[in-house]
Short mmCIF file of C-alpha atoms in Angstrom, two decimals:
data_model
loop_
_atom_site.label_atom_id
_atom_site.label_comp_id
_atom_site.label_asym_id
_atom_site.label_seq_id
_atom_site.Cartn_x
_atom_site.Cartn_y
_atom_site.Cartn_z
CA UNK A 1334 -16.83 -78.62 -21.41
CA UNK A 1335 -19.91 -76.56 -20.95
CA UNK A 1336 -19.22 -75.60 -17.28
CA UNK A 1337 -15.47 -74.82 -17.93
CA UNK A 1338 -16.78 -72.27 -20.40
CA UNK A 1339 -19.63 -70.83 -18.27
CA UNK A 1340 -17.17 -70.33 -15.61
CA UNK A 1341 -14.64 -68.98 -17.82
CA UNK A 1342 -17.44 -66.44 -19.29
CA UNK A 1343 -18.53 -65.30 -15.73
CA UNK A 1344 -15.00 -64.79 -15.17
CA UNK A 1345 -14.58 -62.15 -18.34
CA UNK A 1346 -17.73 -60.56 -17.78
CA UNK A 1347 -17.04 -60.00 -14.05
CA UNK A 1348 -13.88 -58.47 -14.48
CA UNK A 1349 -14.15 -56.50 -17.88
CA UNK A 1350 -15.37 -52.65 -17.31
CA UNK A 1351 -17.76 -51.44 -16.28
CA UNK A 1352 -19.50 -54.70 -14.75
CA UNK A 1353 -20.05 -53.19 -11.11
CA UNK A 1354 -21.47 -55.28 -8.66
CA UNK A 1355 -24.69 -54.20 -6.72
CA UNK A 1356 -22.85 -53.72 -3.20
CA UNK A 1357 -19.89 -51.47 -4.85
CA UNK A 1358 -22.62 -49.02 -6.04
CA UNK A 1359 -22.58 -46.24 -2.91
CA UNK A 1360 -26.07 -46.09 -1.61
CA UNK A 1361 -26.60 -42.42 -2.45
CA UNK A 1362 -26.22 -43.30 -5.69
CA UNK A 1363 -28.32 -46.79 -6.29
CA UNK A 1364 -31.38 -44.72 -5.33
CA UNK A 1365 -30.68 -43.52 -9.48
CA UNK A 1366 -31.17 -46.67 -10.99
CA UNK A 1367 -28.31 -46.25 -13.22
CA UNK A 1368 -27.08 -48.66 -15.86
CA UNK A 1369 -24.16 -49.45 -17.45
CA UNK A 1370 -22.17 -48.09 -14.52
CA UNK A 1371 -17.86 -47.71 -14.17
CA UNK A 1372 -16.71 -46.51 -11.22
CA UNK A 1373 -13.80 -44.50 -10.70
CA UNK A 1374 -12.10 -43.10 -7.29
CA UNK A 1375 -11.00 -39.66 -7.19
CA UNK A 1376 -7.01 -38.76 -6.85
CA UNK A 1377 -6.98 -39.48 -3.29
CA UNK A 1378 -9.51 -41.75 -1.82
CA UNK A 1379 -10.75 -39.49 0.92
CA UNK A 1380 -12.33 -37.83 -1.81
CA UNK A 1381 -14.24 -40.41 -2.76
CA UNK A 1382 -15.76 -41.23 -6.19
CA UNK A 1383 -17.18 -40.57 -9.66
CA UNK A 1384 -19.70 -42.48 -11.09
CA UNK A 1385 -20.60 -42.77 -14.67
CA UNK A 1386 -23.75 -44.06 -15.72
CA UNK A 1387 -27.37 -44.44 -17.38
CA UNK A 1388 -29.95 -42.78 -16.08
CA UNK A 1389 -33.12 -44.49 -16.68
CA UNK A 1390 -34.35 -42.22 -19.12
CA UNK A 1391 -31.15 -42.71 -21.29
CA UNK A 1392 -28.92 -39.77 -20.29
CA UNK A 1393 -25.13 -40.14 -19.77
CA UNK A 1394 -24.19 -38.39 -16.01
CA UNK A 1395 -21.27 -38.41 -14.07
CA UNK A 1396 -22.04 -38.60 -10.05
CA UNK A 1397 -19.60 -37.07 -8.07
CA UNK A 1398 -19.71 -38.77 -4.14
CA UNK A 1399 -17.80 -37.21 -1.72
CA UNK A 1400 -15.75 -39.67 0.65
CA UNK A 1401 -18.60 -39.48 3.09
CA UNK A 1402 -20.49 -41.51 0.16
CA UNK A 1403 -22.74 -37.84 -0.45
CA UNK A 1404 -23.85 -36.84 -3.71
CA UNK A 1405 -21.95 -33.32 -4.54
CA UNK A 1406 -22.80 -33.35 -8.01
CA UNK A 1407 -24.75 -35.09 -11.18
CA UNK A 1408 -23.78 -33.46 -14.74
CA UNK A 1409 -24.87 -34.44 -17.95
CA UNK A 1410 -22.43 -36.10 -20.39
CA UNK A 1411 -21.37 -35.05 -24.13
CA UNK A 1412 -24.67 -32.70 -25.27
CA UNK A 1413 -27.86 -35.07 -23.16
CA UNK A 1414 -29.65 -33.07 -20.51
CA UNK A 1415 -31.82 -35.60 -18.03
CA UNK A 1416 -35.15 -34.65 -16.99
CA UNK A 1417 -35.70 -33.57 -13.03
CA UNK A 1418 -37.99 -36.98 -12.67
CA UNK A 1419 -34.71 -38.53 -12.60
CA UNK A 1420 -33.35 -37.37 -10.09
CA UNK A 1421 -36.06 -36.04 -7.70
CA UNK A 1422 -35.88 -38.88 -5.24
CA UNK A 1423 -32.58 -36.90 -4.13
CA UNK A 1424 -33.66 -33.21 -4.15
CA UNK A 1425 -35.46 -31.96 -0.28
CA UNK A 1426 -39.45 -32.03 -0.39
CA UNK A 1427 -39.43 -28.43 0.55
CA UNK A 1428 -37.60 -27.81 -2.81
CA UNK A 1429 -39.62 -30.24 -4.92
CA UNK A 1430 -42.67 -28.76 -3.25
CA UNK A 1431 -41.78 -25.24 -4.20
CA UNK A 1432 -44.14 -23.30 -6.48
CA UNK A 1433 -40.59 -22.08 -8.63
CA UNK A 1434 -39.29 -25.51 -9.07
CA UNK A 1435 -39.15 -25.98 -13.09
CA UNK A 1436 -40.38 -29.51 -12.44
CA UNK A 1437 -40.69 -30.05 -16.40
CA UNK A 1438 -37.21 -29.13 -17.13
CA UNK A 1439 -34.17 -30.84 -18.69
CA UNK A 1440 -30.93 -30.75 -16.37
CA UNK A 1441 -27.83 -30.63 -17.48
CA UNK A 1442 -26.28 -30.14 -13.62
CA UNK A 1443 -27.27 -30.65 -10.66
CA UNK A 1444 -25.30 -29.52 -7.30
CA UNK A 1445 -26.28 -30.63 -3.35
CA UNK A 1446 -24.38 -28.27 -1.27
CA UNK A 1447 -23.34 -28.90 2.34
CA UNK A 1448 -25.53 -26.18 3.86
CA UNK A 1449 -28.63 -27.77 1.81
CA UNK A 1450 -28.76 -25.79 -0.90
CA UNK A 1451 -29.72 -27.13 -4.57
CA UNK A 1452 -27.97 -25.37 -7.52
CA UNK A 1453 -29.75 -26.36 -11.49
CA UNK A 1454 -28.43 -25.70 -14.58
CA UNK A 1455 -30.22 -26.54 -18.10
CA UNK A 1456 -33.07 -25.97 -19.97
CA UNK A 1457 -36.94 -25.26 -19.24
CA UNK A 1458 -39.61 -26.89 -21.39
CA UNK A 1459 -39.84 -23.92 -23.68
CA UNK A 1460 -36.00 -24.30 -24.55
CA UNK A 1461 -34.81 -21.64 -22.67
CA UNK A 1462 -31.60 -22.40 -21.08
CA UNK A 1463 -31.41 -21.11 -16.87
CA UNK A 1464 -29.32 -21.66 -13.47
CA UNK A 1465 -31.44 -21.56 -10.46
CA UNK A 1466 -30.36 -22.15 -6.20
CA UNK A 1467 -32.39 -22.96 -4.24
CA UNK A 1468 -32.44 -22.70 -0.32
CA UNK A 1469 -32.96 -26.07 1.64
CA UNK A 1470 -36.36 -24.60 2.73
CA UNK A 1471 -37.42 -24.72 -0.73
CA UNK A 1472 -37.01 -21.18 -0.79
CA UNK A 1473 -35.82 -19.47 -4.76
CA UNK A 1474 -32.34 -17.50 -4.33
CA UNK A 1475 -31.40 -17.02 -7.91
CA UNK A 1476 -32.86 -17.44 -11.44
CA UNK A 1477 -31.38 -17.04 -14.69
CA UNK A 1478 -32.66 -17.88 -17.88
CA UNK A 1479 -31.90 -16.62 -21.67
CA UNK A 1480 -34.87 -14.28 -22.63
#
């Protein structure tokens, strides 16, 4: 009786929602240690996927992978932001490394473009909300922030 309802719970728990199993995750996106993880394929699946998840520091995201398995996107769901240490495994040294990166602030989007580029959007530790892109060289193009 007890293995016919140990099976029977592996069963439901495997194929209720949002149980993902380790080798469905898309690599790009395991190097997030998210939690509580459904995954979802885009309209056609050439376009690949969106992930939503648990960041480690508690944040809601969606990931949006690309069907060549890239990151394109991580937002923020509902009103969380998620702080940069969360995701700074995926951002270019030469960005991390540059003296404008607001390396204490609180995303609520983050965008990899094709040519390198990093595009931010959310708040700095002093509250102000900003947009910033920078060049895969680490290089500042744009900053915004409410004064």
């Amino acid at each position: 009786m007890k293995r016919s309802f140990s099976i029977i719970l592996m069963a439901a728990l495997l194929a209720s929602p949002g149980s993902v199993l380790a080798q469905d995750i898309p690599q790009a996106a395991s190097a997030l240690g998210l939690s509580d993880i459904q995954i979802r394929e885009k309209s056609r699946a050439e376009y690949g996927q969106r992930i939503h998840g648990t960041l480690p520091g508690g944040a809601r995201v969606e990931v949006d992978i690309d069907g060549k398995g890239v990151i394109e996107d991580i937002e923020a769901r509902g009103n969380d932001l998620f702080p940069i240490a969360d995701i700074r495994s995926l951002v270019p040294a030469a960005v991390v490394e540059s003296a404008s990166w607001p390396a204490d602030a609180q995303l609520e989007k983050i965008e990899f473009e094709s040519d390198g580029r990093v595009e931010i959007e959310g708040r700095l530790a002093d509250g102000r909300e900003f947009e910033a892109e920078f060049a895969a060289d680490g290089r500042l193009l744009d900053f915004d922030s409410d004064s």
